[in-house]
XYZ file of C-alpha atoms in Angstrom:
605
model
C 108.948 106.087 74.048
C 105.788 108.185 74.365
C 106.453 109.732 70.960
C 106.795 106.251 69.449
C 103.502 105.120 71.015
C 101.689 108.255 69.879
C 103.020 108.761 66.360
C 103.178 105.032 65.668
C 99.641 104.315 66.809
C 98.409 103.640 63.276
C 100.733 100.620 63.168
C 100.911 99.690 66.860
C 97.145 99.562 67.467
C 96.391 96.816 64.899
C 99.470 94.833 65.945
C 98.420 95.053 69.611
C 94.876 94.011 68.721
C 96.272 91.037 66.830
C 98.320 89.853 69.816
C 95.346 90.283 72.183
C 93.152 88.257 69.810
C 95.884 85.606 69.625
C 95.648 85.059 73.385
C 91.882 84.763 73.010
C 91.740 82.206 70.214
C 95.006 80.298 70.792
C 93.238 77.643 72.970
C 90.619 77.201 70.221
C 93.358 76.711 67.621
C 95.118 74.164 69.860
C 91.830 72.285 70.306
C 91.378 72.116 66.533
C 94.914 70.776 66.150
C 94.191 68.074 68.742
C 91.209 67.045 66.605
C 93.595 66.302 63.726
C 93.451 69.499 61.683
C 96.696 70.928 60.386
C 98.308 74.081 61.721
C 97.268 76.277 58.785
C 93.715 74.918 58.685
C 93.290 75.392 62.434
C 94.579 78.978 62.300
C 92.397 79.916 59.336
C 89.346 78.384 61.032
C 90.000 80.292 64.246
C 90.513 83.596 62.410
C 87.359 82.955 60.358
C 85.346 82.445 63.535
C 86.656 85.742 64.943
C 85.917 87.546 61.676
C 82.347 86.265 61.481
C 81.759 87.135 65.154
C 83.022 90.706 64.760
C 81.076 91.224 61.524
C 77.907 89.968 63.206
C 78.422 92.331 66.150
C 79.079 95.246 63.789
C 76.017 94.437 61.675
C 73.816 94.287 64.769
C 75.084 97.637 66.026
C 74.635 99.365 62.626
C 71.148 97.940 62.134
C 69.979 98.794 65.642
C 71.414 102.315 65.510
C 69.630 102.904 62.213
C 66.336 101.714 63.658
C 66.804 103.890 66.744
C 67.586 106.959 64.617
C 64.449 106.402 62.551
C 62.258 106.097 65.650
C 63.617 109.070 67.614
C 61.362 111.703 65.909
C 58.329 109.860 67.303
C 59.576 110.549 70.834
C 60.327 114.254 70.338
C 57.253 115.420 72.267
C 58.080 113.151 75.221
C 61.682 114.323 75.243
C 60.656 117.990 75.080
C 58.151 117.521 77.907
C 60.703 115.893 80.188
C 63.381 118.473 79.403
C 60.937 121.246 80.284
C 60.108 119.452 83.549
C 63.791 119.091 84.415
C 64.393 122.730 83.480
C 61.651 123.800 85.876
C 63.030 121.605 88.652
C 66.488 123.127 88.168
C 65.025 126.655 88.035
C 66.228 127.320 84.522
C 69.748 126.036 85.021
C 69.260 123.320 82.416
C 68.077 125.787 79.826
C 71.039 128.082 80.352
C 73.584 125.486 79.286
C 75.799 126.584 76.449
C 77.496 124.673 73.674
C 76.083 121.596 71.948
C 74.087 120.564 75.029
C 72.289 123.899 75.150
C 71.613 123.800 71.424
C 70.142 120.302 71.715
C 67.885 121.336 74.593
C 66.796 124.429 72.698
C 66.029 122.286 69.654
C 63.715 120.003 71.624
C 61.993 122.705 73.658
C 61.518 125.367 70.999
C 58.305 125.391 68.942
C 58.770 123.881 65.499
C 58.594 126.708 62.924
C 55.695 126.487 60.522
C 57.346 128.783 57.958
C 58.760 132.272 57.796
C 57.145 134.687 60.294
C 56.165 138.267 59.252
C 58.567 140.998 60.370
C 57.521 144.597 61.149
C 59.901 147.180 59.705
C 60.773 150.593 61.157
C 58.300 152.519 58.939
C 55.393 150.446 60.199
C 55.098 148.201 57.160
C 55.061 144.422 57.503
C 56.929 142.096 55.166
C 57.409 138.380 55.058
C 60.983 137.159 54.513
C 61.651 134.830 51.634
C 63.216 131.515 52.687
C 66.220 130.537 50.608
C 67.633 126.982 50.473
C 71.071 126.205 49.115
C 71.626 122.791 47.571
C 74.951 121.307 46.548
C 75.069 119.776 43.088
C 74.511 116.022 42.968
C 77.693 113.972 43.128
C 78.766 112.057 40.064
C 79.045 108.256 40.417
C 82.851 108.252 40.659
C 82.776 111.101 43.198
C 80.224 109.188 45.273
C 82.372 106.028 45.165
C 85.471 108.021 46.156
C 83.654 109.582 49.087
C 82.393 106.182 50.289
C 85.837 104.641 49.881
C 87.489 107.485 51.815
C 85.181 106.920 54.773
C 85.371 103.117 54.696
C 89.055 102.637 53.893
C 90.629 103.515 57.341
C 88.697 100.895 59.344
C 89.146 98.338 56.573
C 92.880 99.030 56.534
C 93.115 98.570 60.302
C 91.052 95.374 60.182
C 93.217 94.014 57.370
C 96.435 94.612 59.317
C 94.918 93.024 62.417
C 93.917 89.814 60.667
C 97.108 89.477 58.644
C 99.256 89.902 61.776
C 96.927 87.593 63.731
C 97.330 84.810 61.176
C 101.121 85.003 61.227
C 101.250 85.268 65.043
C 99.212 82.070 65.340
C 101.210 80.293 62.625
C 104.513 81.188 64.284
C 103.324 80.863 67.886
C 106.056 78.423 68.924
C 108.762 80.376 67.111
C 107.732 83.644 68.779
C 107.696 81.925 72.163
C 111.222 80.609 71.616
C 112.476 84.047 70.593
C 110.908 85.600 73.668
C 112.510 82.947 75.895
C 115.886 83.722 74.333
C 115.441 87.453 74.974
C 113.956 87.086 78.467
C 116.417 84.664 79.971
C 118.230 82.195 77.790
C 120.681 81.484 80.626
C 118.061 79.587 82.645
C 116.127 77.839 79.903
C 113.955 75.669 82.149
C 112.806 78.461 84.480
C 112.166 80.875 81.622
C 110.183 78.288 79.649
C 107.987 77.529 82.669
C 107.466 81.248 83.290
C 106.540 82.046 79.670
C 104.159 79.080 79.402
C 102.521 79.977 82.711
C 102.173 83.646 81.717
C 100.629 82.724 78.351
C 98.142 80.328 79.953
C 97.190 82.873 82.598
C 96.574 85.600 80.017
C 94.584 83.256 77.774
C 92.422 82.081 80.673
C 91.774 85.631 81.777
C 90.864 86.954 78.312
C 88.600 83.994 77.562
C 86.915 84.283 80.960
C 86.415 88.022 80.538
C 85.025 87.539 77.032
C 82.543 84.898 78.202
C 81.477 86.947 81.222
C 80.915 90.053 79.102
C 78.925 88.104 76.517
C 76.775 86.581 79.266
C 76.237 90.026 80.784
C 75.177 91.417 77.405
C 72.786 88.497 76.907
C 71.218 89.067 80.336
C 70.756 92.785 79.616
C 69.212 92.026 76.220
C 66.701 89.583 77.678
C 65.880 91.893 80.596
C 65.318 94.950 78.424
C 63.213 92.883 76.014
C 60.960 91.881 78.895
C 60.702 95.538 79.929
C 59.643 96.431 76.388
C 62.515 98.830 75.647
C 63.228 99.388 71.961
C 66.555 98.265 70.481
C 67.198 95.926 73.431
C 69.631 93.933 71.276
C 71.689 97.091 70.687
C 72.056 97.785 74.404
C 72.899 94.169 75.153
C 75.607 94.242 72.477
C 76.933 97.603 73.663
C 77.037 96.301 77.236
C 79.107 93.298 76.166
C 81.537 95.501 74.193
C 81.796 98.437 76.588
C 82.303 96.185 79.590
C 85.880 95.701 78.410
C 86.397 99.302 79.562
C 87.126 99.051 83.321
C 84.678 100.485 85.839
C 82.812 102.893 83.535
C 82.082 100.833 80.427
C 78.903 99.120 81.613
C 77.554 102.372 83.046
C 78.036 104.145 79.710
C 75.681 101.589 78.155
C 73.353 101.879 81.165
C 73.172 105.687 80.820
C 72.332 105.550 77.096
C 69.686 102.860 77.588
C 68.147 104.768 80.513
C 67.948 107.966 78.443
C 66.182 106.074 75.655
C 63.742 104.576 78.162
C 63.026 108.072 79.502
C 62.369 109.277 75.929
C 59.982 106.428 75.125
C 57.921 106.301 78.333
C 55.909 109.425 79.261
C 56.524 108.526 82.900
C 59.722 107.580 84.675
C 59.007 103.950 85.549
C 60.705 102.403 82.513
C 63.829 104.533 82.992
C 64.085 103.496 86.650
C 63.500 99.828 85.840
C 66.146 99.974 83.100
C 68.706 101.473 85.467
C 67.732 98.945 88.145
C 68.213 96.081 85.679
C 71.762 97.208 84.868
C 72.511 97.633 88.566
C 71.192 94.183 89.495
C 72.976 92.411 86.634
C 76.299 94.137 87.350
C 76.134 93.354 91.073
C 75.408 89.679 90.392
C 78.167 89.391 87.795
C 80.824 91.391 89.667
C 80.178 89.900 93.120
C 79.210 86.311 92.277
C 80.293 85.134 88.834
C 83.618 86.924 88.343
C 85.120 85.988 91.739
C 84.419 82.301 91.117
C 85.614 82.388 87.528
C 88.851 84.388 87.675
C 89.018 86.044 91.066
C 87.789 89.312 92.458
C 90.117 91.394 90.320
C 92.277 91.275 87.233
C 95.469 91.161 89.326
C 95.867 94.920 88.940
C 95.494 97.510 91.645
C 92.360 99.692 91.202
C 94.452 102.856 90.906
C 96.631 101.339 88.194
C 93.511 100.356 86.206
C 92.228 103.935 86.292
C 95.631 105.464 85.501
C 96.247 103.024 82.653
C 92.802 103.784 81.202
C 93.603 107.512 81.220
C 97.087 106.961 79.744
C 96.137 104.601 76.932
C 93.027 106.603 75.990
C 95.250 109.698 75.738
C 97.777 107.867 73.550
C 95.448 105.739 71.396
C 91.979 107.211 71.887
C 88.879 105.011 72.332
C 90.756 101.875 71.215
C 93.348 102.522 73.909
C 90.587 102.852 76.487
C 89.264 99.393 75.582
C 92.762 97.880 75.489
C 94.038 99.583 78.644
C 93.341 96.707 81.046
C 94.669 93.900 78.773
C 97.809 95.917 77.965
C 98.518 96.720 81.607
C 97.834 93.125 82.628
C 100.377 91.911 80.042
C 102.952 94.325 81.483
C 102.288 93.115 85.030
C 102.587 89.457 84.022
C 105.855 90.251 82.235
C 107.110 92.004 85.365
C 106.221 88.964 87.445
C 108.531 86.689 85.469
C 111.215 88.987 84.030
C 113.556 90.441 86.616
C 114.328 93.562 84.550
C 110.608 94.411 84.435
C 109.902 93.705 88.120
C 109.202 97.404 88.654
C 106.044 97.061 86.520
C 104.556 94.431 88.828
C 105.350 96.551 91.879
C 103.821 99.688 90.332
C 100.704 98.210 88.730
C 100.170 94.821 90.367
C 97.604 94.022 93.013
C 100.112 92.346 95.313
C 101.245 94.599 98.169
C 104.597 96.290 97.704
C 105.651 95.213 101.226
C 105.311 91.783 102.784
C 103.134 91.509 105.858
C 106.119 91.406 108.267
C 107.616 94.451 106.509
C 104.269 96.200 106.668
C 103.974 95.375 110.394
C 107.441 96.774 111.090
C 106.836 99.893 108.986
C 103.577 100.595 110.833
C 105.288 99.921 114.170
C 108.047 102.434 113.350
C 105.273 104.970 112.764
C 103.566 104.017 116.034
C 100.380 103.071 114.178
C 99.216 100.195 116.387
C 95.549 100.524 115.425
C 96.347 99.954 111.751
C 98.375 96.858 112.637
C 95.560 95.512 114.806
C 93.000 96.115 112.071
C 95.174 94.296 109.527
C 95.815 91.461 112.000
C 92.119 90.931 112.723
C 91.430 90.887 108.985
C 94.170 88.256 108.612
C 92.771 86.229 111.511
C 89.344 85.967 109.928
C 90.796 82.984 108.067
C 93.879 82.173 110.134
C 94.610 81.498 113.785
C 96.583 83.614 116.239
C 99.393 81.049 116.111
C 99.620 81.330 112.321
C 99.666 85.118 112.554
C 102.524 85.027 115.043
C 104.460 82.576 112.845
C 103.939 84.424 109.575
C 103.855 88.080 110.614
C 104.690 88.957 114.210
C 107.917 86.985 114.741
C 109.446 87.851 111.338
C 108.643 91.518 112.014
C 110.385 91.319 115.391
C 113.432 89.784 113.725
C 113.493 92.711 111.260
C 113.405 95.103 114.193
C 116.198 93.221 115.933
C 118.416 93.447 112.857
C 118.002 97.224 112.771
C 118.709 97.509 116.488
C 121.860 95.436 116.107
C 123.054 97.740 113.315
C 122.040 100.867 115.302
C 119.747 101.810 112.410
C 116.828 103.046 114.541
C 116.612 105.873 117.029
C 115.451 105.553 120.662
C 112.230 107.305 119.692
C 111.536 104.785 116.944
C 112.399 101.970 119.335
C 109.842 103.275 121.797
C 107.192 103.403 119.056
C 107.938 99.804 118.100
C 107.723 98.784 121.744
C 104.345 100.411 122.297
C 102.955 99.040 119.041
C 104.029 95.457 119.707
C 102.628 95.556 123.250
C 99.315 96.878 121.980
C 99.092 94.291 119.209
C 99.940 91.279 121.395
C 97.512 92.261 124.139
C 94.750 93.177 121.688
C 95.015 89.887 119.808
C 95.314 87.770 122.934
C 92.142 89.220 124.412
C 93.491 91.691 126.970
C 90.691 94.179 127.809
C 93.145 96.977 128.698
C 95.520 96.859 125.707
C 94.969 100.523 124.836
C 96.294 101.825 128.151
C 99.716 103.455 128.151
C 102.630 101.344 129.402
C 105.828 102.369 131.019
C 108.792 102.539 128.712
C 110.795 99.428 127.928
C 112.710 97.999 125.006
C 110.996 95.533 122.749
C 114.197 94.777 120.933
C 116.779 94.252 123.663
C 117.110 92.470 126.984
C 113.705 90.802 126.648
C 112.132 93.724 128.553
C 108.831 93.576 126.742
C 108.456 89.876 127.512
C 108.794 90.565 131.236
C 106.411 93.495 131.029
C 103.756 91.462 129.240
C 104.179 88.659 131.761
C 103.772 91.087 134.647
C 100.638 92.534 133.072
C 99.187 89.044 132.719
C 100.175 88.115 136.290
C 98.405 91.215 137.590
C 95.186 89.757 136.145
C 95.704 86.054 136.964
C 97.624 86.208 140.240
C 101.208 85.558 141.278
C 101.127 81.935 140.147
C 99.198 82.755 136.934
C 96.182 80.827 138.044
C 94.815 78.535 140.694
C 96.468 75.294 141.805
C 93.040 73.759 142.276
C 93.055 72.225 138.801
C 93.128 68.594 137.584
C 96.447 66.806 137.431
C 98.139 67.004 134.043
C 96.282 70.115 132.914
C 99.096 72.702 132.970
C 101.603 73.504 130.215
C 104.769 75.089 131.560
C 106.817 77.288 129.197
C 110.374 78.491 129.779
C 112.782 80.560 127.690
C 116.254 79.251 126.880
C 119.044 81.757 126.338
C 119.147 85.501 126.625
C 117.612 88.139 124.384
C 113.999 87.945 123.278
C 113.323 84.382 124.399
C 111.071 85.698 127.161
C 108.953 87.553 124.611
C 108.624 84.433 122.437
C 107.693 82.421 125.535
C 105.058 84.944 126.588
C 103.555 84.857 123.083
C 103.357 81.046 123.309
C 101.573 81.263 126.675
C 99.011 83.659 125.279
C 98.453 81.493 122.192
C 97.824 78.423 124.370
C 95.574 80.287 126.782
C 93.597 81.661 123.836
C 92.860 78.009 123.005
C 91.681 77.341 126.601
C 94.901 75.549 127.652
C 96.189 76.403 131.123
C 99.610 77.662 130.059
C 102.011 79.315 132.510
C 105.554 80.600 132.204
C 108.558 80.667 134.461
C 112.310 81.217 134.232
C 115.100 78.819 135.220
C 115.829 81.090 138.175
C 112.307 80.351 139.442
C 113.157 76.627 139.677
C 115.462 77.309 142.621
C 112.846 79.330 144.476
C 110.475 77.706 147.002
C 107.021 76.895 145.666
C 103.798 76.786 147.661
C 102.847 73.377 149.117
C 99.738 73.124 146.938
C 101.827 73.422 143.732
C 102.140 69.709 142.987
C 104.482 68.684 140.122
C 101.748 66.310 138.921
C 99.729 69.334 137.735
C 102.180 69.850 134.871
C 101.612 67.790 131.725
C 104.022 69.422 129.275
C 107.185 71.450 129.613
C 107.966 73.542 126.532
C 111.393 75.162 126.181
C 111.605 78.095 123.750
C 114.625 79.417 121.867
C 114.796 82.172 119.218
C 118.456 81.483 118.439
C 118.717 77.681 118.309
C 122.231 77.527 116.843
C 123.589 79.608 119.691
C 121.397 78.014 122.374
C 121.806 74.404 121.251
C 123.942 73.345 124.210
C 121.782 75.232 126.706
C 118.656 73.628 125.267
C 120.174 70.157 125.671
C 121.105 70.843 129.293
C 117.668 72.309 130.044
C 115.900 69.287 128.593
C 118.049 66.971 130.715
C 117.231 68.911 133.870
C 113.504 68.967 133.079
C 113.641 65.233 132.502
C 115.138 64.821 136.000
C 112.872 67.310 137.796
C 109.632 66.407 136.011
C 110.086 62.880 134.652
C 106.354 62.341 134.183
C 105.982 65.335 131.791
C 106.409 65.476 128.061
C 109.379 67.588 126.968
C 108.786 69.897 123.986
C 111.356 72.142 122.283
C 110.176 75.167 120.276
C 112.796 76.631 117.910
C 112.006 80.037 116.377
C 115.049 81.192 114.390
C 114.980 84.178 112.052
C 113.406 83.221 108.699
C 115.726 85.693 106.963
C 118.925 83.875 107.973
C 117.868 80.450 106.652
C 119.715 78.654 109.474
C 120.658 74.997 109.078
C 119.195 73.345 112.165
C 120.277 69.805 111.268
C 122.967 70.013 113.915
C 120.410 70.873 116.601
C 119.419 67.403 117.720
C 117.676 66.939 121.069
C 117.266 63.251 121.930
C 115.637 64.049 125.275
C 112.811 66.010 123.629
C 109.522 64.244 122.960
C 108.758 66.696 120.161
C 110.658 69.505 118.401
C 108.553 72.253 116.811
C 109.580 74.985 114.405
C 106.433 77.109 114.710
C 103.765 78.200 117.163
C 101.106 76.481 115.084
C 102.897 73.138 115.264
C 103.553 73.285 119.002
C 99.930 74.319 119.589
C 98.621 71.259 117.745
C 101.131 69.046 119.551
C 99.990 70.361 122.938
C 96.341 69.873 122.007
C 96.996 66.268 120.960
C 99.002 65.549 124.106
C 96.344 67.063 126.384
C 93.614 65.173 124.542
C 95.540 61.931 124.971
C 95.850 62.524 128.714
C 92.132 63.269 128.978
C 91.251 59.901 127.446
C 93.452 57.946 129.883
């Protein structure tokens, strides 16, 4: 494969350029067709627009480079003076450079020879050497034409292949799409068609957005450098727009060249610093403000994959590969997103994390890295609530751990690490000031031990009855676990979620109902009773019985049922019907909002 890419680059590069250009101008061709133009006329118009644009950019670059080359001799004294200053500051290190850089520095710093200098011979006599110049004979007209053609033919050949392929790609756009659908997944025609259309639209939007952003950046640089008075400002604006297609380093290549020219023109350093500052300001504004709003913070590629792809494609295809590295890699990632056989490409190069958040939580917990989990959780909770985090990350991660425990796939040491990590995370996120302290050993995965331990820790801070009884009537939410296993842990998490929202939530077990309660503990204090089950299919009968008993013991309270089955089992809960329940929730977030509404309704009575 690598040999094909390398030795076939003369053919593959123009074909790849043609397909990239097709994504760029396909929306323009479709717009022309909607205006009533035919397919061929629309394609030819779109290709003509691209041709004129590229020729204009090339003409600007050639003209500006010629003007810059003609003006450089005027700045030789300034360049020599600054090189000497830098050489003094570096204590001669700059002057000791070898190779082309050293020769260039020597050329600027050495005195210009005014002719041949006299040379003293060994016998004391002095003679002046005779300068000899060798001139090649003038080329004949046909030789001159052949030499010009030899230098111009390769780029013309490449451009010709690009535009011929581009025309046929646009003319046969629908046919190529159908062939790709047949190859990618003809068995599921509808899904494959949707995927291919979505991928094409995404790529077109991205390339058009990137093109417009780069052109706007080049325009801003051109105007800014013109105001600063830097020569060939149009050249640096154009180079900025072109080089910005190279990820990360492209814009700074243009910035470095423009800054060096500013240092050569201005005897001082103010213009060079202002030029560099202009590039810095423009890039910050574009990268942090315009690009995120237009097509997101990134291209959909991981930063490492962008760098690696730039190195790979520049090695295979040279400078053209460097410019095409991001579009090529993006096409591979989009293909991997929709084609199952290429899924590995999205995992390797895509921006999406390789592990889901619950998987990442469990993997970090197995390593005992609680601080990393807490950091990730707090970053998640900048935009989400604690209840949403527990629904989307914490509970699924605990179910993953429970599966491994059931299959005896984890060791006691790993189980202890998971236990400690989960304790630390729950207490840190629920506001416990002593979450970092070491706990006694218990199992997070079996017997509900961690739920009891967390409850005991909370009781040690709030008292035996988890708070005062001197509270208004109907202000307490009572939570109880149904069934064995980790129901106590799920119940404790619910209590902490409610208390985090300033709701007086307390927990108890069914065994506690038979124990004597203090005289001041009036049943009227309780507004809601919430029964929690993590295995609803197994606990369905127990939940029904518990709801009936709560309806008898606390008839004035609302009865809530919270069902938290494993999301990986996809259980069918249609058979779990609880007529005695006032509300059945399937998530912490839902039961939280239900409790808030119920408490608000009581407050308005």
